[in-house]
Short mmCIF file of C-alpha atoms and ligand atoms in Angstrom, two decimals:
data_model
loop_
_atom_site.label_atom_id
_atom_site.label_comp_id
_atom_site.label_asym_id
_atom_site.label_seq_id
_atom_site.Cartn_x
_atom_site.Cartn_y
_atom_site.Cartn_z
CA UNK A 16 94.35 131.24 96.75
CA UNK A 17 93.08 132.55 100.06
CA UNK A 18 94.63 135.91 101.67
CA UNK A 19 96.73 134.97 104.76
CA UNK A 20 97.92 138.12 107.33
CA UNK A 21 100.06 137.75 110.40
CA UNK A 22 101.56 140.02 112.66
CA UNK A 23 104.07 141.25 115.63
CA UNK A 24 104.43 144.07 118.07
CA UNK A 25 107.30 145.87 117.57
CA UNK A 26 108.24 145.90 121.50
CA UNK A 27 110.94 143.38 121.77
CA UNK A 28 112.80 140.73 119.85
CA UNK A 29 111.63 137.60 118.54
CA UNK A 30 111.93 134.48 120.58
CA UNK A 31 110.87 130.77 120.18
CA UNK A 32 107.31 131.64 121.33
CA UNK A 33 106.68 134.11 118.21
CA UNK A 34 108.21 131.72 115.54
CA UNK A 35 106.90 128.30 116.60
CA UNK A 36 103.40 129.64 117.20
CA UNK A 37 103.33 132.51 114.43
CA UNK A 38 106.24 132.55 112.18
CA UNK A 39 106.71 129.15 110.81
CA UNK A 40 103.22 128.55 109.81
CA UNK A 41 103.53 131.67 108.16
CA UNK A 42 106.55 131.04 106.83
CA UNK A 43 104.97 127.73 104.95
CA UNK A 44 102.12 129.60 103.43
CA UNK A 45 103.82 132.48 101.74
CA UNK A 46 104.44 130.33 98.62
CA UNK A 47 100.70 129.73 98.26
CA UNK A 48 99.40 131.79 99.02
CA UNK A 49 98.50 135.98 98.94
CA UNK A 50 100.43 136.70 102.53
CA UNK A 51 100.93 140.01 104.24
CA UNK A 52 103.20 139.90 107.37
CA UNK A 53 103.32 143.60 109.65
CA UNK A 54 105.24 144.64 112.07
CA UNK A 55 102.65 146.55 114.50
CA UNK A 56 104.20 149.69 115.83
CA UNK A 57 100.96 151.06 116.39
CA UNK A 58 100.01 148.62 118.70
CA UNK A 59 103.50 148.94 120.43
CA UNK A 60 102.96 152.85 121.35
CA UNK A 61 100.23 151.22 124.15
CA UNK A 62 103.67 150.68 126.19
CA UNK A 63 105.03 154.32 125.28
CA UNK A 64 107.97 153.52 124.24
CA UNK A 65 110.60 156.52 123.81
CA UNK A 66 111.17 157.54 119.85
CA UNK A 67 114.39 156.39 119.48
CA UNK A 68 113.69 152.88 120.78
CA UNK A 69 110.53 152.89 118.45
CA UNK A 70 112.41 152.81 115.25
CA UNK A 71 115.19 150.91 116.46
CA UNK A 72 112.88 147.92 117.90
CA UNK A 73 110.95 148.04 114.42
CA UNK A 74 114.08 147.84 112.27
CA UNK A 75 115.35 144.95 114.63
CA UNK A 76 111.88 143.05 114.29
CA UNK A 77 112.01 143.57 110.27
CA UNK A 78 115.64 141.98 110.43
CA UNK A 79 114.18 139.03 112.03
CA UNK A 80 111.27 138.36 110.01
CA UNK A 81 113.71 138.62 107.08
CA UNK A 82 116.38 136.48 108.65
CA UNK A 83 113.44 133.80 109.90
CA UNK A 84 112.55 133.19 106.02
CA UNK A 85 110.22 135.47 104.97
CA UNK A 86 111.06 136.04 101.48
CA UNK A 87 109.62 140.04 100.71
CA UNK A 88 110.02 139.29 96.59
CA UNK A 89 107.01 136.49 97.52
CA UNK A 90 104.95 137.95 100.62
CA UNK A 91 104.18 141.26 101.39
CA UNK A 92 106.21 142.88 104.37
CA UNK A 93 105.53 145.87 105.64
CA UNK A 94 105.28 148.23 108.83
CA UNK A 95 101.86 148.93 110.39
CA UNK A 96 102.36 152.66 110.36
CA UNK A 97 103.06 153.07 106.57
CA UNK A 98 99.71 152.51 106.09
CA UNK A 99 97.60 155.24 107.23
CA UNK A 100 94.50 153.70 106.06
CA UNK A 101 94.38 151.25 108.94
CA UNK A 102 94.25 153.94 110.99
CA UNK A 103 90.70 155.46 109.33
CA UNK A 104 89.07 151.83 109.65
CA UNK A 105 90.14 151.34 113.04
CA UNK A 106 88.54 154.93 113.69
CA UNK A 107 85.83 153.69 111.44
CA UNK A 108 85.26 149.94 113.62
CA UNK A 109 85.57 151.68 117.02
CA UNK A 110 81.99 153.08 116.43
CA UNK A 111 80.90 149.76 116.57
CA UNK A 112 83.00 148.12 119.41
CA UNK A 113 81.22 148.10 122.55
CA UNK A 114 83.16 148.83 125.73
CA UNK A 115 81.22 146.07 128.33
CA UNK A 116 82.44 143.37 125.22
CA UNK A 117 86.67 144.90 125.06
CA UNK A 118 86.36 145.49 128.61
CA UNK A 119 85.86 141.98 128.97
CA UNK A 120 88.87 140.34 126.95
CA UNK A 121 91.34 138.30 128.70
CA UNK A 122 94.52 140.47 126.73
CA UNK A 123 92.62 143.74 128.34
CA UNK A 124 92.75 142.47 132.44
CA UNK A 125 95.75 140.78 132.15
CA UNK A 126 97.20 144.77 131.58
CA UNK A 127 95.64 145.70 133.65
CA UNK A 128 96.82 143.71 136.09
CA UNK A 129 100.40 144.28 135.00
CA UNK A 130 100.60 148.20 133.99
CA UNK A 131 98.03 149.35 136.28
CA UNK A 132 99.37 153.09 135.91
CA UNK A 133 99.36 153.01 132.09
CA UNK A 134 95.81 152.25 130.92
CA UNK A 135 95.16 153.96 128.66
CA UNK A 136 92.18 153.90 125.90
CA UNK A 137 94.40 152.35 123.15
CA UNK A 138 94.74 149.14 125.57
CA UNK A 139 90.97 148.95 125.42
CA UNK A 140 90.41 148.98 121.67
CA UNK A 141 93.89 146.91 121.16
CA UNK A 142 91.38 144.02 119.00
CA UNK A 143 89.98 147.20 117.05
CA UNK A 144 92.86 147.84 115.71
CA UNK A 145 94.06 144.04 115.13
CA UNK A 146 90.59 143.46 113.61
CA UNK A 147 91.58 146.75 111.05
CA UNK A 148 94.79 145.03 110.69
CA UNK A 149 93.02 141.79 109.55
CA UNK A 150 90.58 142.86 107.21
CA UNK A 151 92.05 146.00 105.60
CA UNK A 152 93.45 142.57 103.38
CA UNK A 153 90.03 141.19 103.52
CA UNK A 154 92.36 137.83 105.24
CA UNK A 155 90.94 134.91 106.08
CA UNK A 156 93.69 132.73 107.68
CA UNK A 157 95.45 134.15 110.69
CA UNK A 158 98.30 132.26 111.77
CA UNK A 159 99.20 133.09 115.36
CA UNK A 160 99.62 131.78 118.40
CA UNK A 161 97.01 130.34 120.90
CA UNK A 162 97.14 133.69 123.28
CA UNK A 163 95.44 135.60 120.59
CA UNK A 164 92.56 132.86 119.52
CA UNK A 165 90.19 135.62 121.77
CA UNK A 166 91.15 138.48 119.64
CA UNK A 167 90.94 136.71 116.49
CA UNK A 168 87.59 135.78 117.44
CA UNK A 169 86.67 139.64 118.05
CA UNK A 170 88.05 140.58 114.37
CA UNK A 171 85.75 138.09 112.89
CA UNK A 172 82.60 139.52 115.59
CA UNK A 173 83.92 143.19 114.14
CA UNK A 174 83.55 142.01 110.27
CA UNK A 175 80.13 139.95 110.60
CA UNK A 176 79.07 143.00 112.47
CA UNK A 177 79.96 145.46 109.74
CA UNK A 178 78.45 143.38 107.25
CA UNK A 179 75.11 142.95 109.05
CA UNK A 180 75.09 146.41 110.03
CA UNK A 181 75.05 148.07 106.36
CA UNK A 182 73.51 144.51 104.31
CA UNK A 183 76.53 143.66 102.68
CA UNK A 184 78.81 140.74 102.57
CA UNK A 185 82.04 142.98 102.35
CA UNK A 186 84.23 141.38 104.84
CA UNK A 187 85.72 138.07 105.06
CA UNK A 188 85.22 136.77 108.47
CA UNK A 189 89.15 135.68 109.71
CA UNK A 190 90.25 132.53 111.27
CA UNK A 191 92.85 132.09 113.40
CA UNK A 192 95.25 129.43 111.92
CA UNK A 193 97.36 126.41 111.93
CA UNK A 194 97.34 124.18 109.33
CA UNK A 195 93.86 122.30 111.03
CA UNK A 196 95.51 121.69 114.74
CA UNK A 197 95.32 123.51 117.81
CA UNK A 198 96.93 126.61 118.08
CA UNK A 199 100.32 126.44 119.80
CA UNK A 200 101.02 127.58 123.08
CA UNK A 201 105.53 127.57 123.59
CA UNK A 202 105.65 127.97 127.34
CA UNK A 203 108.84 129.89 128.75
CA UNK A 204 111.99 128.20 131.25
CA UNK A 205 110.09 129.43 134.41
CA UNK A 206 107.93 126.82 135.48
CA UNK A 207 104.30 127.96 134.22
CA UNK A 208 102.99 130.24 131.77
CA UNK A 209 103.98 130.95 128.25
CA UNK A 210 106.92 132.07 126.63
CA UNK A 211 106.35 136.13 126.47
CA UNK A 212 108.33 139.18 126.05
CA UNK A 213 107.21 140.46 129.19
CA UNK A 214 107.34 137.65 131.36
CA UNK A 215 111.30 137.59 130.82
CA UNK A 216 111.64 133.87 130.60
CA UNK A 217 112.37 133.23 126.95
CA UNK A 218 115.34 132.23 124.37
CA UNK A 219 115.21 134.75 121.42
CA UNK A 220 116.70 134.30 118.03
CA UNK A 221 118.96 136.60 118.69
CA UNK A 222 120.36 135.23 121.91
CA UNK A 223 123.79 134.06 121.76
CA UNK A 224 125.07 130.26 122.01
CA UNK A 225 126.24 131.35 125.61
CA UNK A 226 122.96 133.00 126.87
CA UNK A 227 120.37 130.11 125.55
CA UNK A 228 123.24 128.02 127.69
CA UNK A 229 122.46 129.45 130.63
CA UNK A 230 118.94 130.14 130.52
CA UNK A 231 118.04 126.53 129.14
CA UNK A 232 120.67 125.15 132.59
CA UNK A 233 118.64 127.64 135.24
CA UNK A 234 115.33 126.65 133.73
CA UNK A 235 112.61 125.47 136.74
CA UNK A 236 112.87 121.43 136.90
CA UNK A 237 111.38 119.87 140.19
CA UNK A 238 113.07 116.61 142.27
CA UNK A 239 112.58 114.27 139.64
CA UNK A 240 110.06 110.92 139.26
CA UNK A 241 110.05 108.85 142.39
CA UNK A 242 107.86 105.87 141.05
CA UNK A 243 107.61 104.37 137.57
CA UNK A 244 105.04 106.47 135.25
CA UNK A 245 104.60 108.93 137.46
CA UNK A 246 102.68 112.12 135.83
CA UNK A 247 104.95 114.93 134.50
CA UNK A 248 104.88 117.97 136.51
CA UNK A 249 104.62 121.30 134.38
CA UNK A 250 107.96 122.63 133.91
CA UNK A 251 109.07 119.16 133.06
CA UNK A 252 106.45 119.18 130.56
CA UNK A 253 107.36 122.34 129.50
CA UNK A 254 110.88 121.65 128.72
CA UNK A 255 109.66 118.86 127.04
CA UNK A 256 107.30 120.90 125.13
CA UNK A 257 110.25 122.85 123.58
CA UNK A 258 111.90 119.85 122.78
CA UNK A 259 109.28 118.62 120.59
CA UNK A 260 109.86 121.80 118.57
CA UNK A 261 113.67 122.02 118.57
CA UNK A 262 114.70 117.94 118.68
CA UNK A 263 114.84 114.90 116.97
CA UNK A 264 111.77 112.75 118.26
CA UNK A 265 114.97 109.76 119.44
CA UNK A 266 115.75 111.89 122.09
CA UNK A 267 112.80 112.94 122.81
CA UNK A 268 111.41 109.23 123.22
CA UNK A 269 114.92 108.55 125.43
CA UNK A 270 114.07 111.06 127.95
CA UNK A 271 110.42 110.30 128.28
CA UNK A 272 111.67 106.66 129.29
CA UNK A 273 114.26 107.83 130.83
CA UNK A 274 111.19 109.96 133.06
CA UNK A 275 109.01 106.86 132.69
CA UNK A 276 111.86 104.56 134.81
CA UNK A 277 112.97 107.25 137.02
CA UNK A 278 117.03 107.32 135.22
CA UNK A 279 116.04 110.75 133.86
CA UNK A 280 119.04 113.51 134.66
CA UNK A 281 117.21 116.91 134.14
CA UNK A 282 120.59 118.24 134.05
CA UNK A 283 121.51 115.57 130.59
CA UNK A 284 117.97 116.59 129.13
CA UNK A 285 118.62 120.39 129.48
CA UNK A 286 122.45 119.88 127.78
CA UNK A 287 120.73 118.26 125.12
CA UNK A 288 117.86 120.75 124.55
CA UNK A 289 120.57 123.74 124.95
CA UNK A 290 122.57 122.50 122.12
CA UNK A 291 119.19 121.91 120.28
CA UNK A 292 118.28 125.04 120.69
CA UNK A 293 122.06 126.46 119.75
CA UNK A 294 121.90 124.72 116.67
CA UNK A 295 118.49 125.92 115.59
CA UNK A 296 118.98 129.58 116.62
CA UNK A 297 122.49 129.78 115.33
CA UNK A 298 121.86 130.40 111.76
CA UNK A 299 118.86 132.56 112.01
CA UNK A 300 121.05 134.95 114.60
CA UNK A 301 123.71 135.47 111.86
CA UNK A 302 121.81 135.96 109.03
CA UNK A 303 119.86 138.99 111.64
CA UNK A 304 123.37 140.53 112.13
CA UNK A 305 123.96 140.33 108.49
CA UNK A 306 120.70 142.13 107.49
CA UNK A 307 120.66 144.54 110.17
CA UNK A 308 123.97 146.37 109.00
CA UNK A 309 122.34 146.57 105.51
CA UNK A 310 120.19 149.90 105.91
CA UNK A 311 119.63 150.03 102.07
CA UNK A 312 118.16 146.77 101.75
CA UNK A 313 115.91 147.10 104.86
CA UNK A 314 115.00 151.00 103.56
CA UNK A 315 114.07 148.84 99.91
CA UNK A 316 112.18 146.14 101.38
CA UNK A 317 110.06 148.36 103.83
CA UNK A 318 109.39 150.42 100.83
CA UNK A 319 108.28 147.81 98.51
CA UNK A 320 106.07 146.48 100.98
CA UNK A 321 104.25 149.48 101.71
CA UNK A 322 103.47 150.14 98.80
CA UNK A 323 102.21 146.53 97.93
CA UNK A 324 100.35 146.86 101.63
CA UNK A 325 98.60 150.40 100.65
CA UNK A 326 97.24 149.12 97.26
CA UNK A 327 94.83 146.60 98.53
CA UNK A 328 94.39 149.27 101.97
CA UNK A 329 93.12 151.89 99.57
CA UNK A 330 91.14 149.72 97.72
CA UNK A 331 89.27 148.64 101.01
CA UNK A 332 88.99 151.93 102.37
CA UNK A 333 87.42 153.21 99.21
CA UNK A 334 84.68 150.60 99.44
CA UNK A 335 84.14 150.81 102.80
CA UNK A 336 83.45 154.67 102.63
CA UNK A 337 81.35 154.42 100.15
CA UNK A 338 79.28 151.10 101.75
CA UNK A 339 79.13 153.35 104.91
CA UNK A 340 77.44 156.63 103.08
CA UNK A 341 80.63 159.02 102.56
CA UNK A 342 80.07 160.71 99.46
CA UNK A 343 81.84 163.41 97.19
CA UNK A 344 79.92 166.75 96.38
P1 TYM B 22 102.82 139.30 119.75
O1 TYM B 22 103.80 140.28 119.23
O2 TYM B 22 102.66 139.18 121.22
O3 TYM B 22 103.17 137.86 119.19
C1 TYM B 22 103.32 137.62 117.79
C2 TYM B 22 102.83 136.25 117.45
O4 TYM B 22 103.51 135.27 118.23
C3 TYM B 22 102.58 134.45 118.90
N1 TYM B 22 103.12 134.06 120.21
C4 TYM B 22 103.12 132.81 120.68
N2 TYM B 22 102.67 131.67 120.13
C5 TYM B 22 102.85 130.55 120.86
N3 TYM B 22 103.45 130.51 122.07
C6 TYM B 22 103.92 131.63 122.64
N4 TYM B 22 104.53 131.58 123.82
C7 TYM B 22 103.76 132.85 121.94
N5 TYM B 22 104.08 134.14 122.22
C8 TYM B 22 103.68 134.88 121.14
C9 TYM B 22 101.33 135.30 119.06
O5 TYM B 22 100.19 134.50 119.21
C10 TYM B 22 101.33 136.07 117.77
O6 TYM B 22 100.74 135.30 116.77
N6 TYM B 22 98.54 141.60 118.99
C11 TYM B 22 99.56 140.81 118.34
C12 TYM B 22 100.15 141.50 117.11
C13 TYM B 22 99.12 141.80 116.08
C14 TYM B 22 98.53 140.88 115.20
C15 TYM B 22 97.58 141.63 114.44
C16 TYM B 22 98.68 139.50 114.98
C17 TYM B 22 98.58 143.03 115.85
N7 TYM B 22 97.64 142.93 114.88
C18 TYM B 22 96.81 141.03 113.45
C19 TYM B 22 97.90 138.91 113.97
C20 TYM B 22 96.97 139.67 113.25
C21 TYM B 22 100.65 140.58 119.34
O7 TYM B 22 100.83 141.35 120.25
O8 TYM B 22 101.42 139.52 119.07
#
């Protein structure tokens, strides 16, 4: 049985990006195998977000996991902040993170680029922390999406560091994970890109029939094949990409010969995804209504998990001290 972590910021809701690339692989480990899922508020305070939406954007984020299948009687489920002891080995790893190497991460310019008034010093060590996250559980899978393979590669650089540095083999060094394929990359209905909580071009599990209606219809296209077998442009793709995870592969096969004779009718294709979509969201959105109203079974299941979380987060902290030379008088 191997240990398998994943994880979420807590600064917006879920959407299709998050559970295709993340969630579901997850999701079809937990009976397997040991699994801790977190909700990362820590990592969310990077975007300083005010109190009051901190604790309601966790509490939403738990609902979803919950209502998305995680079942916390089999996995572990917890919030990053209930365990203090990732904060003492992320203080611990930082004395071994070099800035010229986080300076130099892809997640690190691209905020820079897009909050150039907030950077601050926990956007720099952002794959500390993750790499505390990760091997606090000593994990060695890590499902998640393709956008973090770079960070995932810095928690296992953090843990082979650690153990070279004090001649131990102590840490597991983490993969990122899905099930022996590429990592997944959902993109979003604008064009280019990926799907993304900041980039505003996403369908989220809690999005009503209506809404994934009208984002899925105003979702970038372009004028359509002109000659037989012509080569897809990348918002076509896209859309198609999205089917593959929402639709039955018929239609997908009709529409790619629909494309590959020039019949195809974006406007038929993005009915049919819409309603694909609908249907798949639908359930998940009622059963986060459902949980969300139930404070005491949130309050239990938070509770529970911490305190599964902090037994095997004390254990590693305790070993780790005393690998690293802190002793008792
Ligand atoms: P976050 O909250 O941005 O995303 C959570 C998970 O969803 C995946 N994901 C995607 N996968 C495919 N296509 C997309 N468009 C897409 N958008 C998001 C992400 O890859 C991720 O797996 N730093 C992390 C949270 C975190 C974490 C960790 C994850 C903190 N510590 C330790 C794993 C292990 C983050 O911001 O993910």
């Amino acid at each position: 049985m191997e240990t398998v972590l994943s994880g979420i910021r807590s600064t917006g809701n879920l959407h299709l990006g998050n559970y295709f690339g993340a969630l579901k692989n997850f999701i079809r480990m937990q009976h397997e195998h040991n699994c801790y899922f977190f909700i990362a508020d820590y990592h969310s305070l990077t975007t300083h977000p005010t109190p009051a939406d901190l604790h309601g954007n966790v509490k939403q984020v738990l609902a979803e996991y919950l209502a998305s299948g995680i079942d916390p009687e089999i996995a572990t489920i917890y919030i990053q902040s209930d365990l203090p002891e990732v904060a003492e080995l992320y203080l611990l790893l930082n004395m071994n993170a070099y800035i010229g190497e986080l300076e130099r991460t892809t997640t690190f310019k691209d905020k820079i680029r897009n909050q150039p008034d907030n950077v601050n010093a926990g956007l720099l060590t952002y794959p500390v922390l993750m790499a505390a996250d990760i091997i606090i559980h000593n994990a060695s899978k890590v499902p998640v999406g393709k956008d973090q393979e770079q960070n995932l590669e810095m928690a296992k650089k953090f843990a082979r560091r650690f153990n070279h540095m004090y001649g131990v083999e102590y840490f597991t060094e983490p993969a990122a994970y899905n099930f022996g394929e590429n990592l997944v990359k959902i993109p979003g209905l604008d064009g280019t890109g990926k799907m993304g909580k900041s980039e505003g071009n996403g369908i989220y599990l809690c999005d009503p029939d209506k809404e994934i209606r009208k984002k899925v219809m105003r979702a970038v296209t372009d004028t359509g094949p002109t000659e037989p077998n012509s080569p897809i442009s990348e918002p076509v793709r896209n859309l198609f990409a999205l089917m593959e995870v929402v639709s039955d592969h018929d239609a997908i096969a009709k529409f790619k010969e629909d494309y590959a004779n020039c019949t195809i009718r974006y406007g038929d294709l993005k009915k049919h995804l819409a309603e694909d979509i609908c249907k798949f969201v639908a359930p998940i959105r009622e059963r986060i209504e459902d949980i969300k109203n139930n404070d005491v079974y949130l309050g239990r299941v938070a509770k529970m998990g911490a305190e599964k979380a902090r037994e095997s987060a004390s254990k590693t902290i305790r070993e780790v001290r005393e690998i690293i030379g802190f002793k008792a008088f």
